[in-house]
Amino acid sequence: MIEKKPKYTKQSVNRKILESRILRSAEIVFASKGFSGASMERIAEISKISKQNLIYYFPNKDLLYRKVLEEILDIWIEKLSFLENHGDTPEEVIRSYVREKMQISRLYPNGSKVFAHEIISGAPVLKDYLISHLKPQFDRDVALVNSWINKGLIEKTDPEHLFFTIWAATQTYADFSTQIEVLLGKSDLTEPDFERAEKAVTDFVVRALGAHNKK
Amino acid sequence: MIEKKPKYTKQSVNRKILESRILRSAEIVFASKGFSGASMERIAEISKISKQNLIYYFPNKDLLYRKVLEEILDIWIEKLSFLENHGDTPEEVIRSYVREKMQISRLYPNGSKVFAHEIISGAPVLKDYLISHLKPQFDRDVALVNSWINKGLIEKTDPEHLFFTIWAATQTYADFSTQIEVLLGKSDLTEPDFERAEKAVTDFVVRALGAHNKK
DNA sequence: TAGTTTTTATACCAAATGGTAAAAAATAAA
DNA sequence: TTTATTTTTTACCATTTGGTATAAAAACTA
């Protein structure tokens, strides 16, 4: 055989599948109970394996928690570089950005909640990451918005706080979904709800920036 | 025997003082660790009393948690009835509302965080409260915004989502303060930071609603 | 001074939980 | 088929933690 060490043996494939199943289960439990409230037993239960088998794959809770955080951060980074959002006009860039963020809230609500718990708790695990990775990107994005302002493409706006507002407004549909469901009188948020929310938030931001009536 | 006792004896006053000291400590611990991560031992420690004495005042953790939530909800209810915010024009009402919300984030960040943990976790304790208390008030406030729209006082806006955005944008300064601190390059948020944030968010909302150029 | 309330200290406990150790079973490689 | 490796199960354990029980000291009230 050509390949000395076959990469996709039955075992290794199964392993990957099981690992991601575990990560999804862990995400659910961390999202709903936070780090301390999540038990390995419960995560194993949802993964439909024994606790000891869970520990075989993820030898301790800390590591598992970090892996879950890593996963969601990878997704965010991949989809959320403001500068790289296609669009020529500020309005296009903004609309695309808000849409991405809303879709992430829709597709990865549990990841978002885990992140939220982590930050609210003072980011004991993620603080270094925020400093080393998020801040530089943030500074670049702020610079871009400033350039828009200087060119008169959007209303004069506090760029830092613009981002805080956009993040908060979009993530709330994942993090505070329970509250939103109650207030909308629905048992859960479905696709149409998210579409409406997306339109509301996007229009809101675009209007606040006056990005629509400037060329 | 019915309590015919003097209401403001030295003892009862001291008791109140200690109780509120405990509640503040509990708030800190619940905010930073969530319900499960908070230990009675740690709360007692911060309150500078023994664990046994803590239990003497609050016989169990659930009760203590509920009291902490109760406290912050009382504050919110008292200060956050949209309809009752003074102001004749929509712009005045909105500005006053956003200011109140920002001040609450500034003054009661821990309460806000405890609430956030609770909602993100699916509101196991507060769900009934949200349905019975928050929703009716929400419906009234939504109706008021709708009446503004019908009178042409503000731009056509999705009223429900307007509130979600305002809440998210203001509470983020309490809940996600760690992230904001990192991105602003500060070790903590001080009065000037909050003032600037308040102005940014208020202007943002007012502009999005077009409440400033309509009379 | 006597009685009541508050506070602390001591001892203890059952349940939950993160994790270890090692044997057994299943699967793959030779 | 035999050997080696990976996966799963079984048994167990130390620590944490919310909470009980009790006695006694300390502080306050009448």
XYZ file of C-alpha atoms (C1' of nucleotides) in Angstrom:
490
model
C 0.000 0.000 0.000
C 1.132 3.480 -0.797
C 0.105 5.295 2.308
C 2.138 4.191 5.225
C -0.048 5.840 7.767
C -3.546 6.041 6.368
C -5.169 9.182 7.643
C -8.743 8.162 7.237
C -9.043 4.776 8.802
C -12.397 3.722 10.073
C -11.185 4.365 13.594
C -9.881 7.839 13.070
C -13.023 8.852 11.253
C -15.221 7.523 14.001
C -13.082 9.258 16.498
C -13.541 12.600 14.796
C -17.259 12.060 14.619
C -17.506 11.176 18.276
C -15.284 14.056 19.314
C -17.453 16.571 17.548
C -20.552 14.961 19.000
C -19.033 15.401 22.436
C -18.130 18.999 21.714
C -21.679 19.753 20.647
C -23.025 18.158 23.820
C -20.543 20.036 25.952
C -21.552 23.266 24.270
C -25.163 22.651 25.187
C -24.382 21.970 28.816
C -21.873 24.801 29.242
C -24.344 27.158 27.571
C -27.130 26.310 29.938
C -25.186 25.825 33.180
C -21.955 27.723 32.820
C -18.620 26.121 33.535
C -19.150 25.204 37.165
C -22.694 24.030 36.686
C -21.786 21.717 33.856
C -20.929 18.188 34.970
C -18.897 15.690 33.020
C -21.559 13.142 33.845
C -24.248 15.229 32.155
C -22.119 15.920 29.095
C -21.424 12.226 28.760
C -25.102 11.470 29.100
C -26.032 13.798 26.253
C -23.195 12.413 24.171
C -24.595 8.955 24.870
C -21.339 7.591 26.184
C -20.106 6.772 29.661
C -18.434 9.372 31.792
C -15.192 7.410 31.749
C -15.280 7.213 28.005
C -15.789 10.953 27.849
C -12.708 11.347 30.008
C -10.844 9.056 27.635
C -11.456 11.569 24.844
C -11.182 14.746 26.911
C -9.120 13.989 29.982
C -10.455 16.866 32.002
C -13.213 19.424 32.155
C -10.960 22.428 31.700
C -9.625 21.123 28.430
C -13.085 20.327 27.154
C -14.250 23.812 28.031
C -11.327 25.371 26.204
C -11.987 23.276 23.126
C -15.597 24.418 23.064
C -14.517 28.039 23.305
C -11.887 27.482 20.631
C -14.483 26.153 18.242
C -16.762 29.149 18.504
C -13.875 31.587 18.280
C -12.676 29.927 15.093
C -16.095 30.397 13.569
C -16.275 34.001 14.653
C -12.851 34.864 13.371
C -13.480 33.203 10.074
C -16.723 35.021 9.437
C -16.240 38.280 11.178
C -13.382 40.240 9.855
C -15.037 43.541 9.219
C -12.463 44.667 6.720
C -12.870 41.573 4.642
C -16.586 41.770 4.309
C -17.291 42.314 0.674
C -19.081 45.445 -0.263
C -17.918 48.696 -1.721
C -20.069 51.203 0.084
C -20.216 51.450 3.855
C -23.865 50.511 3.707
C -23.043 47.267 1.927
C -20.253 46.437 4.333
C -22.410 47.177 7.347
C -25.361 45.202 6.063
C -23.169 42.251 5.289
C -21.515 42.435 8.689
C -24.742 42.586 10.627
C -26.151 39.759 8.542
C -23.144 37.570 9.340
C -23.442 38.280 13.035
C -27.141 37.513 13.053
C -26.571 34.262 11.214
C -23.999 33.240 13.746
C -26.497 33.903 16.516
C -28.963 31.783 14.601
C -26.621 28.919 13.790
C -24.456 28.779 16.898
C -26.579 30.004 19.791
C -24.940 27.670 22.280
C -21.443 28.732 21.386
C -22.511 32.308 21.783
C -23.938 31.561 25.215
C -20.799 29.822 26.371
C -18.825 32.832 25.278
C -21.250 35.141 27.044
C -20.980 33.224 30.328
C -17.216 33.374 30.002
C -17.045 37.116 29.404
C -19.607 37.973 32.058
C -17.579 35.933 34.511
C -14.591 38.132 33.784
C -13.091 36.109 30.935
C -10.851 34.018 33.213
C -9.881 31.818 30.281
C -10.245 34.151 27.317
C -8.758 37.390 28.553
C -5.375 36.810 26.975
C -7.009 35.859 23.725
C -9.066 39.048 23.695
C -5.955 41.110 24.151
C -3.811 39.331 21.613
C -6.340 38.579 18.889
C -9.511 40.592 19.224
C -8.047 43.967 20.074
C -5.799 44.289 17.002
C -8.644 43.399 14.686
C -10.901 45.777 16.556
C -8.409 48.599 16.137
C -8.237 48.001 12.404
C -11.998 47.963 12.067
C -12.302 51.140 14.101
C -9.776 52.762 11.798
C -11.830 51.820 8.778
C -14.974 53.342 10.238
C -13.020 56.465 11.064
C -11.896 56.718 7.475
C -15.513 56.533 6.380
C -16.355 59.353 8.707
C -13.472 61.443 7.449
C -14.611 60.907 3.895
C -18.111 61.947 4.867
C -19.534 58.577 3.913
C -21.371 58.117 7.187
C -22.566 60.330 10.002
C -20.096 61.232 12.668
C -20.222 58.297 15.037
C -18.230 56.947 17.935
C -16.652 53.970 16.159
C -15.747 51.903 19.231
C -19.198 52.162 20.665
C -20.717 51.498 17.279
C -19.170 48.052 17.385
C -20.233 47.449 20.979
C -23.788 48.252 19.984
C -23.768 46.070 16.899
C -22.303 43.123 18.790
C -24.722 43.514 21.650
C -27.729 43.934 19.394
C -26.936 40.869 17.328
C -25.744 38.555 20.064
C -28.767 39.240 22.185
C -30.786 37.029 19.839
C -28.629 34.096 20.878
C -27.818 34.935 24.477
C -31.139 36.374 25.602
C -33.316 34.234 23.375
C -35.326 33.070 26.377
C -36.343 36.614 27.234
C -37.074 37.468 23.615
C -39.200 34.385 23.196
C -41.277 35.308 26.202
C -41.764 38.879 25.024
C -42.679 37.851 21.497
C -44.997 35.217 22.920
C -43.270 32.373 21.108
C -41.955 29.072 22.348
C -38.851 29.451 20.221
C -37.341 31.695 17.577
C -37.655 30.414 14.037
C -36.269 31.471 10.703
C -38.884 34.202 10.066
C -38.218 35.683 13.488
C -34.536 35.912 12.716
C -35.206 37.417 9.312
C -37.348 40.071 10.852
C -34.799 40.705 13.549
C -32.045 40.932 10.996
C -33.940 43.472 8.988
C -34.804 45.504 12.058
C -31.249 45.610 13.359
C -29.701 46.215 9.960
C -32.060 49.047 9.073
C -31.575 50.465 12.529
C -27.813 50.573 12.204
C -27.814 51.839 8.645
C -30.191 54.615 9.559
C -28.210 55.572 12.615
C -25.126 55.858 10.472
C -26.923 57.770 7.776
C -25.156 55.408 5.415
C -28.114 55.194 3.094
C -28.480 58.826 2.117
C -24.835 59.482 1.484
C -22.929 58.349 -1.493
C -46.679 35.800 69.254
C -47.282 38.607 66.847
C -44.484 41.055 66.385
C -45.368 44.127 68.296
C -41.769 44.984 68.661
C -40.181 48.338 67.963
C -39.147 48.534 64.373
C -35.890 50.357 64.672
C -34.098 48.805 67.578
C -30.351 48.635 67.403
C -30.608 44.941 66.638
C -33.068 45.194 63.810
C -31.087 47.985 62.250
C -27.888 45.988 62.459
C -29.682 43.052 61.004
C -30.776 45.039 57.985
C -27.289 46.334 57.500
C -25.761 42.893 57.655
C -28.414 41.443 55.393
C -27.715 43.972 52.712
C -23.988 43.440 53.124
C -24.578 39.745 52.522
C -26.738 40.455 49.507
C -24.044 42.627 47.999
C -21.455 39.914 48.570
C -23.721 37.285 47.108
C -24.305 39.488 44.094
C -20.581 39.706 43.490
C -20.080 35.970 43.703
C -23.135 35.040 41.647
C -22.118 37.604 39.033
C -18.662 36.195 38.642
C -19.370 32.487 39.068
C -22.996 31.948 38.225
C -25.341 30.107 40.526
C -23.576 26.751 40.587
C -20.116 28.213 40.822
C -20.993 30.373 43.793
C -20.363 28.728 47.144
C -21.923 29.712 50.428
C -18.482 29.527 51.954
C -17.165 32.137 49.531
C -20.139 34.434 50.016
C -19.691 34.222 53.766
C -16.025 34.980 53.396
C -16.679 38.148 51.411
C -19.377 39.132 53.888
C -16.827 38.615 56.641
C -19.016 36.282 58.640
C -18.944 32.545 59.194
C -20.736 30.223 56.845
C -22.977 29.170 59.701
C -23.915 32.743 60.367
C -24.689 33.259 56.698
C -27.022 30.294 56.846
C -28.615 31.799 59.912
C -29.650 34.793 57.808
C -30.314 33.008 54.536
C -31.099 29.400 55.289
C -30.255 28.169 51.822
C -28.536 29.116 48.614
C -31.641 29.123 46.459
C -33.326 31.647 48.662
C -30.270 33.852 48.682
C -30.092 33.703 44.906
C -33.735 34.644 44.573
C -33.303 37.580 46.908
C -30.413 38.868 44.850
C -32.489 38.634 41.696
C -35.427 40.252 43.451
C -33.294 43.207 44.407
C -32.133 43.965 40.907
C -35.606 43.479 39.456
C -37.022 45.937 41.960
C -34.507 48.509 40.854
C -35.204 47.892 37.198
C -38.950 48.075 37.590
C -38.735 51.219 39.602
C -36.583 53.018 37.094
C -37.595 51.503 33.841
C -41.213 52.037 33.067
C -40.927 53.468 29.615
C -44.333 55.117 29.728
C -43.549 56.906 32.940
C -40.322 58.428 31.772
C -40.861 62.138 31.756
C -40.522 63.876 28.486
C -43.021 65.189 26.014
C -41.388 64.399 22.717
C -40.295 60.920 21.721
C -36.732 62.155 21.616
C -36.910 63.264 25.236
C -38.496 60.013 26.353
C -35.948 57.935 24.477
C -33.005 59.919 25.752
C -34.242 59.668 29.294
C -34.854 55.937 28.942
C -31.436 55.172 27.530
C -29.830 57.317 30.199
C -31.623 55.410 32.961
C -30.560 52.085 31.504
C -26.963 53.194 31.201
C -26.934 54.431 34.762
C -28.223 51.109 35.979
C -25.405 49.376 34.129
C -23.034 51.778 35.788
C -24.441 51.514 39.301
C -25.496 47.881 39.455
C -23.170 45.954 37.171
C -23.215 42.864 39.357
C -26.969 42.690 39.505
C -27.052 42.996 35.758
C -24.583 40.166 35.416
C -26.525 37.897 37.711
C -29.596 38.587 35.629
C -27.658 37.899 32.446
C -26.379 34.553 33.709
C -29.925 33.660 34.677
C -31.454 34.515 31.298
C -28.680 32.927 29.276
C -29.186 29.779 31.308
C -32.796 29.711 30.196
C -34.289 31.717 33.057
C -35.019 28.673 35.240
C -35.983 30.906 38.132
C -37.229 34.026 36.384
C -39.273 32.685 33.505
C -42.588 33.044 35.292
C -41.697 36.531 36.336
C -40.865 37.516 32.776
C -44.229 36.275 31.596
C -46.289 37.816 34.346
C -44.503 41.122 34.871
C -42.198 42.015 32.032
C -44.381 41.043 29.104
C -47.381 43.244 29.992
C -45.155 46.258 30.488
C -43.359 45.439 27.264
C -46.642 45.295 25.374
C -47.635 48.704 26.689
C -44.316 50.221 25.757
C -44.486 48.694 22.291
C -47.958 50.194 21.877
C -46.622 53.616 22.780
C -43.865 53.399 20.199
C -46.406 52.278 17.648
C -48.518 55.314 18.393
C -45.483 57.510 17.775
C -44.975 55.855 14.427
C -48.612 56.302 13.495
C -48.406 59.972 14.360
C -45.316 60.283 12.219
C -43.191 61.319 15.182
C -40.471 58.793 14.480
C -39.325 56.721 11.521
C -41.122 53.493 10.854
C -39.386 51.030 13.158
C -39.949 47.541 14.440
C -40.892 48.419 18.034
C -40.201 45.048 19.650
C -36.759 44.836 18.170
C -36.110 48.441 19.016
C -36.364 47.526 22.672
C -34.222 44.434 22.273
C -31.541 46.589 20.702
C -31.707 49.277 23.359
C -31.551 46.762 26.186
C -28.695 44.880 24.595
C -26.738 48.016 23.799
C -27.038 49.408 27.304
C -26.609 46.233 29.312
C -23.517 45.269 27.404
C -21.629 47.917 29.372
C -22.339 45.972 32.533
C -22.355 42.390 31.302
C -19.506 42.540 28.822
C -17.465 45.140 30.640
C -14.425 42.868 30.616
C -14.408 42.718 26.840
C -15.030 46.440 26.494
C -12.237 47.232 28.904
C -9.812 45.163 26.872
C -10.860 46.763 23.600
C -10.680 50.271 24.983
C -7.339 49.434 26.551
C -8.491 50.317 30.063
C -8.278 48.431 33.302
C -11.804 49.469 34.186
C -14.618 51.685 32.993
C -14.898 54.994 34.775
C -17.419 57.785 34.782
C -16.114 59.482 31.619
C -16.242 56.187 29.760
C -19.860 55.741 30.708
C -20.675 59.292 29.748
C -19.164 58.804 26.366
C -20.923 55.488 25.959
C -24.200 57.028 26.999
C -23.869 59.783 24.458
C -22.887 57.353 21.720
C -25.775 54.986 22.359
C -28.310 57.751 22.849
C -27.350 59.595 19.698
C -27.277 56.337 17.855
C -30.811 55.429 18.858
C -32.208 58.891 18.344
C -30.712 59.062 14.896
C -31.967 55.620 13.958
C -35.439 56.676 14.952
C -35.186 59.982 13.172
C -36.676 61.416 16.331
C -34.557 64.524 16.155
C -35.641 65.926 12.834
C -39.359 65.436 13.314
C -41.498 67.544 15.505
C -30.940 41.279 86.521
C -33.391 38.107 83.698
C -34.762 36.885 79.256
C -34.267 37.067 74.280
C -31.909 37.409 70.064
C -27.761 37.109 67.519
C -23.287 35.118 66.513
C -19.705 31.870 66.570
C -17.539 27.383 66.993
C -17.524 22.371 66.642
C -18.739 18.248 64.733
C -20.778 16.007 61.291
C -23.038 14.169 56.951
C -24.932 12.765 52.448
C -24.724 13.750 47.773
C -22.340 15.294 43.801
C -18.403 15.398 41.198
C -13.795 15.432 38.884
C -10.647 12.219 38.277
C -7.507 7.647 38.738
C -6.437 2.752 37.921
C -6.903 -1.125 35.614
C -9.242 -4.876 33.448
C -12.046 -6.296 29.519
C -13.667 -5.934 24.933
C -13.408 -4.554 20.283
C -10.804 -3.510 16.325
C -6.826 -3.321 13.331
C -2.298 -4.945 11.820
C 1.071 -8.694 11.038
C -4.505 -16.663 13.675
C -1.871 -14.032 16.539
C -0.257 -9.719 18.217
C -0.778 -4.922 19.056
C -3.559 -1.006 19.598
C -7.642 1.457 20.567
C -11.902 1.860 22.922
C -15.155 0.878 26.630
C -16.488 -0.650 31.079
C -16.077 -1.465 36.039
C -14.642 -0.199 40.456
C -13.190 3.181 43.299
C -11.683 7.531 45.640
C -10.733 12.210 47.512
C -12.631 16.622 47.664
C -16.119 19.981 47.648
C -20.215 21.578 49.214
C -24.910 22.603 50.887
C -26.849 21.824 54.909
C -28.082 19.907 59.990
C -27.537 19.731 64.937
C -26.050 21.620 69.092
C -23.958 24.047 72.590
C -22.407 28.139 74.223
C -20.843 32.835 74.143
C -21.971 37.583 73.161
C -25.009 41.369 72.519
C -29.146 43.498 73.199
C -33.912 44.406 75.408
C -36.990 44.910 79.096
